GROMACS .gro file of C-alpha atoms in nm:
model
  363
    1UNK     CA    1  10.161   3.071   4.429
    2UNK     CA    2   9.931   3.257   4.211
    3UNK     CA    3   9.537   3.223   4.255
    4UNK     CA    4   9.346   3.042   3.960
    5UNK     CA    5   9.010   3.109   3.783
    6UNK     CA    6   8.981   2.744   3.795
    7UNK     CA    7   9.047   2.769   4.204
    8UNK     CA    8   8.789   3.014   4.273
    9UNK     CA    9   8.542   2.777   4.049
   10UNK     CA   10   8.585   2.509   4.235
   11UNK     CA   11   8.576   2.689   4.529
   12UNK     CA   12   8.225   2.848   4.433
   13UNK     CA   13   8.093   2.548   4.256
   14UNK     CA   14   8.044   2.695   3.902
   15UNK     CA   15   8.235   2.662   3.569
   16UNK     CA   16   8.546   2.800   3.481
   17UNK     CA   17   8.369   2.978   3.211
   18UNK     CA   18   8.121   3.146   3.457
   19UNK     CA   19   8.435   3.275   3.667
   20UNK     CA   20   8.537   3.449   3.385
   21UNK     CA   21   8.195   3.615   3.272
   22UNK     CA   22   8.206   3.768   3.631
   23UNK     CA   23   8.531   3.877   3.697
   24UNK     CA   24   8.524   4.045   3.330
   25UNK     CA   25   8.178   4.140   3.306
   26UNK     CA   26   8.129   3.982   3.021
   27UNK     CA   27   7.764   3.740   2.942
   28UNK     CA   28   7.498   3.690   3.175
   29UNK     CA   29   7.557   3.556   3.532
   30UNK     CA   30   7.322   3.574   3.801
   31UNK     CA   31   7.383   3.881   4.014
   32UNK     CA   32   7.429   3.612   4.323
   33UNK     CA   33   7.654   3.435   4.198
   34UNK     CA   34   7.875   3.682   4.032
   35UNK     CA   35   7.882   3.866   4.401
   36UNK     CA   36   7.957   3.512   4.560
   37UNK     CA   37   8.262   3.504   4.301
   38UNK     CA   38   8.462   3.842   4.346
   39UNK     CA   39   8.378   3.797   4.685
   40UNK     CA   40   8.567   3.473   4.676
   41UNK     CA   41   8.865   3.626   4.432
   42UNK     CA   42   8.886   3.950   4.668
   43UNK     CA   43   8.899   3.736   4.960
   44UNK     CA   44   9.221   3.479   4.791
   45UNK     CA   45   9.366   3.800   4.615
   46UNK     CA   46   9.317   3.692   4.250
   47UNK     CA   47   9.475   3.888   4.014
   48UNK     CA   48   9.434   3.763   3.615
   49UNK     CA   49   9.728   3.668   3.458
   50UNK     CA   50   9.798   3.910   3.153
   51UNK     CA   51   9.976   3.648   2.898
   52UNK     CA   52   9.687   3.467   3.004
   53UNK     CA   53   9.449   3.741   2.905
   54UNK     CA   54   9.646   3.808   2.626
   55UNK     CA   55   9.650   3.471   2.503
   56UNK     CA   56   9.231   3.489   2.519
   57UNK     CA   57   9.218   3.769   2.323
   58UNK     CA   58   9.445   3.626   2.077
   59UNK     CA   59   9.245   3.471   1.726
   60UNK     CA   60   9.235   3.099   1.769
   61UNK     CA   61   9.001   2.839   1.631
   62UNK     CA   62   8.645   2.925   1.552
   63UNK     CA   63   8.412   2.794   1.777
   64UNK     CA   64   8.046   2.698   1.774
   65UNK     CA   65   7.890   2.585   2.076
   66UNK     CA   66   7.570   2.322   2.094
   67UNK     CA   67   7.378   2.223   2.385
   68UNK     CA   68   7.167   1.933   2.407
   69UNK     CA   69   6.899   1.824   2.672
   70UNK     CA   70   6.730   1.476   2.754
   71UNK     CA   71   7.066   1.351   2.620
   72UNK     CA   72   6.991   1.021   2.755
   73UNK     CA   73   6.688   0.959   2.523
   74UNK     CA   74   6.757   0.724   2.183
   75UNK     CA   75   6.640   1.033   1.981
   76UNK     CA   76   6.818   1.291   2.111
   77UNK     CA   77   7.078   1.055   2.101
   78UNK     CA   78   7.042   1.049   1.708
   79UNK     CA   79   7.078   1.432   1.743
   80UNK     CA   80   7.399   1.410   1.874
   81UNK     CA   81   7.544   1.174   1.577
   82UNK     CA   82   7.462   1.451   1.353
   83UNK     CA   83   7.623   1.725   1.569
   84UNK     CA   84   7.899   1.501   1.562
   85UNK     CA   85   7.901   1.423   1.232
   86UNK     CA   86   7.932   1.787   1.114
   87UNK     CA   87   8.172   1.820   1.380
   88UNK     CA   88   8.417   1.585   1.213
   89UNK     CA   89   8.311   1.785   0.892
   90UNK     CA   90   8.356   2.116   0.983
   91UNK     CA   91   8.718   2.079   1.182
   92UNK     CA   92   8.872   2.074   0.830
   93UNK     CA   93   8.745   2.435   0.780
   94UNK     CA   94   8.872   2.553   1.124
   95UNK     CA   95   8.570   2.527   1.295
   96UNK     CA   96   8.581   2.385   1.609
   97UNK     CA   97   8.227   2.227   1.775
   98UNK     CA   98   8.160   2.247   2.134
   99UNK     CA   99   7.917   2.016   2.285
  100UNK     CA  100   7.778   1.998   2.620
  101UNK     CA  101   7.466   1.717   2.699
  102UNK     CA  102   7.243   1.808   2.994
  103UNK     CA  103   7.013   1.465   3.112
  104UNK     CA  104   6.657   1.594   3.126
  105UNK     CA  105   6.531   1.915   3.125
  106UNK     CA  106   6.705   2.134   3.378
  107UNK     CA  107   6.760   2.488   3.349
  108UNK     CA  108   7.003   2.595   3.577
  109UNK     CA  109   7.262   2.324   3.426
  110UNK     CA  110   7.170   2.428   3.077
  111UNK     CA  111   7.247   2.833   3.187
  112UNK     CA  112   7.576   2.698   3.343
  113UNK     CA  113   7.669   2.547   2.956
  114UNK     CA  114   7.550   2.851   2.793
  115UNK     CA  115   7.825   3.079   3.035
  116UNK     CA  116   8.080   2.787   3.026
  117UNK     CA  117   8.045   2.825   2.595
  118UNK     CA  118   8.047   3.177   2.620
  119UNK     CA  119   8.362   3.171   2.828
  120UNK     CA  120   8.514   2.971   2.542
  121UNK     CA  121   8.442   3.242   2.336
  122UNK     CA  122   8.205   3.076   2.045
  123UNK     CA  123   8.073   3.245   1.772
  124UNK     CA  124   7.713   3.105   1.763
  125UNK     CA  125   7.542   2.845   1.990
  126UNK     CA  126   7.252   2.591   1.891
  127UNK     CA  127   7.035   2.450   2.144
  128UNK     CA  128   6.753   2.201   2.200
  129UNK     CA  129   6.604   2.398   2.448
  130UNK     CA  130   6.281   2.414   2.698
  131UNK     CA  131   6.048   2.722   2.758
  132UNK     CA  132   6.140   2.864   3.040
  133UNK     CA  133   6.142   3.237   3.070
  134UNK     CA  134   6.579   3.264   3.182
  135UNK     CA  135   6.599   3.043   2.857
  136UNK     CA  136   6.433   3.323   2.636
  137UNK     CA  137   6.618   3.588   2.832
  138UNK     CA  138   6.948   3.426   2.788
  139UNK     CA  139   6.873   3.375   2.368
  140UNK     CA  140   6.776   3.761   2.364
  141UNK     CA  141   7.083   3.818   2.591
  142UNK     CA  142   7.313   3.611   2.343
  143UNK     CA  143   7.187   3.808   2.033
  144UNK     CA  144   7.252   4.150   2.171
  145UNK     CA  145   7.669   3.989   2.258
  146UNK     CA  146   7.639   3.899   1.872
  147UNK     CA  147   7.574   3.533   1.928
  148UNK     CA  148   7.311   3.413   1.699
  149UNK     CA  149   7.137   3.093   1.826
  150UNK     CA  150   6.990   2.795   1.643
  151UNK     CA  151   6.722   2.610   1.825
  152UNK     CA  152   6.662   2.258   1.698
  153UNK     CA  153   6.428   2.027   1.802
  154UNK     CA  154   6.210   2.234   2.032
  155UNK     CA  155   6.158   2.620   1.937
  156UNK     CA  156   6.133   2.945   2.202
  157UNK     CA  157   5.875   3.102   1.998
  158UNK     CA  158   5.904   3.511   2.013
  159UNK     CA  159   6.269   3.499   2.102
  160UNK     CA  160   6.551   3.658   1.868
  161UNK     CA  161   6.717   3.292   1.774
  162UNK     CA  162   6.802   3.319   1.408
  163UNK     CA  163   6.621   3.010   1.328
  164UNK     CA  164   6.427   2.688   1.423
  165UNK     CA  165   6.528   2.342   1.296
  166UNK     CA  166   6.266   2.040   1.343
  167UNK     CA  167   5.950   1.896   1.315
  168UNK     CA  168   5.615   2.138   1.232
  169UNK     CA  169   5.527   1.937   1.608
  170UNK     CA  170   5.161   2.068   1.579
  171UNK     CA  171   5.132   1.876   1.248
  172UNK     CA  172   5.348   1.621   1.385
  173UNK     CA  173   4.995   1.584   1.636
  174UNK     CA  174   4.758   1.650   1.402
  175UNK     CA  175   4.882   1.402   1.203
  176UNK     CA  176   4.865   1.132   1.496
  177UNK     CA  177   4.503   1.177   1.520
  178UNK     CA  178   4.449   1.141   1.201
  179UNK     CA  179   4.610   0.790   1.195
  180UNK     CA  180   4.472   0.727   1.530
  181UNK     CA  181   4.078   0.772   1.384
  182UNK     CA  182   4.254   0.569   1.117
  183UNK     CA  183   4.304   0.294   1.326
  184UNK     CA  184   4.027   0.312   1.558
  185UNK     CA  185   3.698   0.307   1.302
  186UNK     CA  186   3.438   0.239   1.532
  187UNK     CA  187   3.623   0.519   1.774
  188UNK     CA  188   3.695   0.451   2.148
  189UNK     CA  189   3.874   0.564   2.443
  190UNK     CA  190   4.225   0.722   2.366
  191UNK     CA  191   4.506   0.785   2.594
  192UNK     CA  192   4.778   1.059   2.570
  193UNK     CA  193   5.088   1.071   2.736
  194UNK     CA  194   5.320   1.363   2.715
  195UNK     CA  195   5.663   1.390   2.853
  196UNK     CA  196   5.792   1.746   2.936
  197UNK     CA  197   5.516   1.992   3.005
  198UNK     CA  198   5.787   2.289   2.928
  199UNK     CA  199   5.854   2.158   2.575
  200UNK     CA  200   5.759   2.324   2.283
  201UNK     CA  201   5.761   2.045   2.106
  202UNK     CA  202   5.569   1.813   2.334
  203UNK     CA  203   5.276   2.093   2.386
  204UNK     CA  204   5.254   2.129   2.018
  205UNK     CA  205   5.209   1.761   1.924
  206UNK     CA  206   4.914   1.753   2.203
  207UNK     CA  207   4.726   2.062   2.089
  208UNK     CA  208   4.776   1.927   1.734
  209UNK     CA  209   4.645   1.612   1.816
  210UNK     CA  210   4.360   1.742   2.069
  211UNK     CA  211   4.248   1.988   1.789
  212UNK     CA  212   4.203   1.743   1.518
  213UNK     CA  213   3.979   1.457   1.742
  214UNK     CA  214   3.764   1.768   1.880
  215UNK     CA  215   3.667   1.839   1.516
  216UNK     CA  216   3.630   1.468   1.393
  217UNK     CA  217   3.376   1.410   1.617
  218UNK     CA  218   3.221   1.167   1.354
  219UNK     CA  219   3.473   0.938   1.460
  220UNK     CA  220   3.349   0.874   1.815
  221UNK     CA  221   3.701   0.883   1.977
  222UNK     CA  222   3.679   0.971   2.314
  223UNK     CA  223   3.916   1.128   2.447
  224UNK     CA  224   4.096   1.061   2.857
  225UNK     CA  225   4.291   1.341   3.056
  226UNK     CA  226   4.656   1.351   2.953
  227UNK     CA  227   4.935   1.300   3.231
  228UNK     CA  228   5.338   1.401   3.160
  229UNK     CA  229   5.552   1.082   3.211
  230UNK     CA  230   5.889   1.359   3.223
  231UNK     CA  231   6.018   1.106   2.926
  232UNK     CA  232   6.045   0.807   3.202
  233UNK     CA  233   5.958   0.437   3.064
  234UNK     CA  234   5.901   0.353   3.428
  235UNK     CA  235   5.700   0.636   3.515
  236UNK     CA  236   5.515   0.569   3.142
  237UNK     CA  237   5.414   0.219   3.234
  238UNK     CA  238   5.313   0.296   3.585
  239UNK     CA  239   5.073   0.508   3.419
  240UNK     CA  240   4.994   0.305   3.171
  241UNK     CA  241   4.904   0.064   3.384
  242UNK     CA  242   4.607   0.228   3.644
  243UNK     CA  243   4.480   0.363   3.270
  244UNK     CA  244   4.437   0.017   3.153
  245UNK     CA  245   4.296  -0.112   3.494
  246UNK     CA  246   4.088   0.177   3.518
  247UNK     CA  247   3.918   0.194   3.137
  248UNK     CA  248   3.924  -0.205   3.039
  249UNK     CA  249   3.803  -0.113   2.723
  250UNK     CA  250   4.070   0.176   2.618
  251UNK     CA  251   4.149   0.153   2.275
  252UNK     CA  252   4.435   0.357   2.186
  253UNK     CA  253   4.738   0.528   2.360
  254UNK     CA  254   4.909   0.891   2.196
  255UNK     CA  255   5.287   0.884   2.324
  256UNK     CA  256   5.355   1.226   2.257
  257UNK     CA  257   5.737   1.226   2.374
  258UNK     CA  258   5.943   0.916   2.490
  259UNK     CA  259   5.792   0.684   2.712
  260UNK     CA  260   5.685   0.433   2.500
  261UNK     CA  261   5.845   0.110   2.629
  262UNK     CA  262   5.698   0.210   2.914
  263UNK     CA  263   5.402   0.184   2.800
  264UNK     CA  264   5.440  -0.157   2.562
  265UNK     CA  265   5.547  -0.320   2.828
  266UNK     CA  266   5.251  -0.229   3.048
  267UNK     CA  267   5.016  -0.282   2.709
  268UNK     CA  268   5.154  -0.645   2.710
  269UNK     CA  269   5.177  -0.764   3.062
  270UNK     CA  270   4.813  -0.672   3.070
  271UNK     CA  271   4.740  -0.890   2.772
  272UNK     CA  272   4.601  -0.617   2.542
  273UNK     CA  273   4.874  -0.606   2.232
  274UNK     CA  274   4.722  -0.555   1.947
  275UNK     CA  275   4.432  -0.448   2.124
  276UNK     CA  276   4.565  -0.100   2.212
  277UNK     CA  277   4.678   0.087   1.930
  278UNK     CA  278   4.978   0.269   2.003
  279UNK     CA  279   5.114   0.577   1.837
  280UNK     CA  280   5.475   0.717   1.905
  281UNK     CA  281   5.709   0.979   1.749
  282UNK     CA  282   6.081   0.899   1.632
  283UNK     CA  283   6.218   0.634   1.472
  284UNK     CA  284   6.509   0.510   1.665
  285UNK     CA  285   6.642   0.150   1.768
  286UNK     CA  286   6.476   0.060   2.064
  287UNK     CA  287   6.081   0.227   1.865
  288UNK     CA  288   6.240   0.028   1.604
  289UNK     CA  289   6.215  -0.329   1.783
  290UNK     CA  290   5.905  -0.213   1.918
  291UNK     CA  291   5.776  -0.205   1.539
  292UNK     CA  292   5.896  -0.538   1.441
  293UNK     CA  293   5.743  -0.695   1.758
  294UNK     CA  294   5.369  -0.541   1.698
  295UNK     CA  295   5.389  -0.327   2.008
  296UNK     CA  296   5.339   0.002   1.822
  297UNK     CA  297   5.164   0.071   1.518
  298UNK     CA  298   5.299   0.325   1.385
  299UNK     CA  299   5.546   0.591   1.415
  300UNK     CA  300   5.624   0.936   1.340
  301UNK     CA  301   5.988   1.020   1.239
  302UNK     CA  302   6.150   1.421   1.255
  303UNK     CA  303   6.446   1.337   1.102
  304UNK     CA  304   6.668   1.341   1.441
  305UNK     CA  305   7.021   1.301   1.262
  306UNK     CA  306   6.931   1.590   1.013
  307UNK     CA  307   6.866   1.858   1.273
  308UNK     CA  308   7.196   1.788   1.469
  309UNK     CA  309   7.383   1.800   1.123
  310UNK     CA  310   7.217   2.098   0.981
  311UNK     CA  311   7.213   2.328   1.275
  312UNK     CA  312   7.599   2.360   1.277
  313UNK     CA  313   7.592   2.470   0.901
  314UNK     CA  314   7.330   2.728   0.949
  315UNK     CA  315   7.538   2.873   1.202
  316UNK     CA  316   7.826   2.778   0.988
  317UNK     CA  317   7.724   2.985   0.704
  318UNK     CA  318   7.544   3.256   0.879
  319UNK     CA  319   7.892   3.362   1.066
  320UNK     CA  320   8.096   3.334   0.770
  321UNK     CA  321   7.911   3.435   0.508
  322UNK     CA  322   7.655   3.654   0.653
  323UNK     CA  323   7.395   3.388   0.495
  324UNK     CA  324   7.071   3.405   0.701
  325UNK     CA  325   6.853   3.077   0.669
  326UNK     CA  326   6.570   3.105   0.417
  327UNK     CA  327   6.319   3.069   0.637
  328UNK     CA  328   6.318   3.130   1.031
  329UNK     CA  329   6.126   2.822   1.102
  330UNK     CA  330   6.285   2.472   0.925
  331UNK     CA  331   6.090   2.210   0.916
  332UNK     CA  332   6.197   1.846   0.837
  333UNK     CA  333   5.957   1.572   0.708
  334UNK     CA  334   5.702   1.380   0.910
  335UNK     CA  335   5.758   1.038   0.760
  336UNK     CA  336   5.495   0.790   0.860
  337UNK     CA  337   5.697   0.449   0.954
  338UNK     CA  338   5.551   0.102   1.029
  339UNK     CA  339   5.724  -0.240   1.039
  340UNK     CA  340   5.668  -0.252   0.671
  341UNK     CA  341   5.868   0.032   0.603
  342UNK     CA  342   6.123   0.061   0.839
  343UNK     CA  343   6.480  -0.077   0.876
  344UNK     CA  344   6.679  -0.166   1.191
  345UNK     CA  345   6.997  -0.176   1.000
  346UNK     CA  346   6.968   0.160   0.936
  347UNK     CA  347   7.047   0.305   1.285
  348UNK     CA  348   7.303   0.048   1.368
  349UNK     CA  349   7.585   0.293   1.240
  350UNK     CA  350   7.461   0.597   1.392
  351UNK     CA  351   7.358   0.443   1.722
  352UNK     CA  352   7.712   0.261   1.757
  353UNK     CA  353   7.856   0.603   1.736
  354UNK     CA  354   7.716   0.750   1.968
  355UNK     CA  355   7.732   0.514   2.228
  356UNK     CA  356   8.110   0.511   2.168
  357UNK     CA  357   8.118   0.886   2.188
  358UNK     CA  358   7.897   0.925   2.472
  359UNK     CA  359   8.178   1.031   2.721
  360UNK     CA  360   8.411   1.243   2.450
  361UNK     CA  361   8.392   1.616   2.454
  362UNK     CA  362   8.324   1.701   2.080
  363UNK     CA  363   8.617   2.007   2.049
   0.00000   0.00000   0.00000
């Protein structure tokens, strides 16, 4: 019985897509992992099947590949409704959407997606990604095979991605402090929390917001060491809580990523709600409730669903059109949300979606 690519992945623990890249020298695989692999396919005797072959190199649907990380977080979870959404829009056109969700931020399972996509042959890729250098490499690699990229929600500045799609994150901070001396008059003690110190997007929103209180110094807002919560409610309201034991009279907490139930929860089992101003990006259910209840103040919304629609369609358009984006970098609004001005309803739809989608392969 003939030898599989499929076999030899199992066999080696990497995707089928990866087993191909190697054996055909096609993408980028690590050079220990591709020796691991024809080692495996000398030792079994593969030999590739040519209708097989044939049939790859055969025109079949058009594919676009996305790639998502800290899929389990309500925003990002917004991010995938959109990719969905286009996906159900852009099958009628013969384009077929690809998406793989990573938990977290973890490299080595977001360079496995990028082979596995590339093994499937798309035509362009968009990616929340982090910073990390085989990232970049892998973007540059992808745009010398003709791949463009999209990044969306977090940016590799200085790599050859066609475009970035999200919020301007440094005024995203900037525009934190500025609500936070807002809200804080007489100034005090403020708190920041980030989530992902290899985020664009998180860095940005801190310097943004570090820059602005440094210069406002009229405001008297002191400012305490940040501390990465790796976008973990129960690591954000352990923290949370030795801050608020430690400085009884903090006055206001900067979530800079997710974490902020976390931190509620800790801000309200201490008895200081209302007390501690809280200021939090995205507005999905769960900041949502949050809002209504008084446990945040204020939020700052990206427009989530927009950057998982849109990214498809630059990509879209770029591929068959030859249409580059207008602009390299994208940026949707920062819309300023309270309980005043903010709608539960809204994200019923959208959330319901994707919970009921969570475990179906978007093709």
């Amino acid at each position: 019985m003939a030898v599989t690519a499929q076999q030899i992945a199992d066999l080696t623990g990497v995707s089928r897509g990866t087993v191909d890249r190697a054996l055909h020298n096609r993408g980028r695989v690590r050079p220990e992992v591709a020796a691991r692999i024809r080692k495996v396919a000398d030792e079994l005797g593969y030999r590739p099947n040519p209708i097989g072959q044939a049939l790859v190199k055969t025109p079949r649907d058009f594919r676009i590949g996305v790639i998502l990380q800290s899929a389990e977080t309500p925003t990002m979870q917004i991010v995938s409704a959109g990719v969905r959404q286009a996906a159900e829009e852009l099958r009628a056109s013969g384009v077929e959407l690809v998406l793989r969700e990573v938990v977290g931020l973890d490299t080595e399972l977001v360079l496995e997606a990028i082979d596995e996509l590339v093994g499937l042959e798309i035509r362009g890729l968009a990616i929340a990604p982090s910073t990390e250098s085989e990232i970049r490499h892998c973007i540059d690699d992808l745009y010398e095979q003709n791949i463009p990229v999209v990044t969306l929600n977090s940016d590799v500045p200085g790599s050859k991605r066609l475009c970035f799609i999200g919020m301007d994150n440094y005024r995203g901070g900037q525009t934190a402090a500025g609500l936070m001396c807002q809200l804080l008059p007489d100034g005090g003690k403020v708190f920041p929390l980030a989530g992902h110190l290899n985020n664009t997007a998180h860095n940005n929103r801190l310097n943004g917001f570090f820059d602005v209180l440094h210069q406002e110094t009229a405001y008297h807002i002191t400012l305490l060491p940040f501390q990465p919560c790796f976008d973990r409610d129960d690591y954000a309201y352990e923290i949370t809580q030795h801050v608020l034991q430690s400085e009884p009279d903090l006055a206001g907490i900067y979530v800079a990523s997710n974490g902020q139930q976390g931190v509620c929860r800790a801000v309200e089992e201490m008895g200081r709600k209302r007390r501690v101003k809280v200021i939090a990006f995205d507005l999905n259910a769960p900041n949502l409730r949050l809002l209504q209840h008084d446990s945040l103040s204020c939020v700052l919304d990206q427009e989530a669903f927009e950057q998982g629609y849109r990214s498809p369609y630059l990509l879209y358009e770029y591929l068959m059109h030859k249409k580059k984006p207008a602009q390299t970098l994208i940026y949707t609004d920062i819309a300023i949300r309270t309980k005043y001005n903010s709608d539960l309803s809204v994200f019923t739809d959208k959330t319901d979606t994707v919970c009921k989608q969570k475990n179906t392969e978007t093709r």
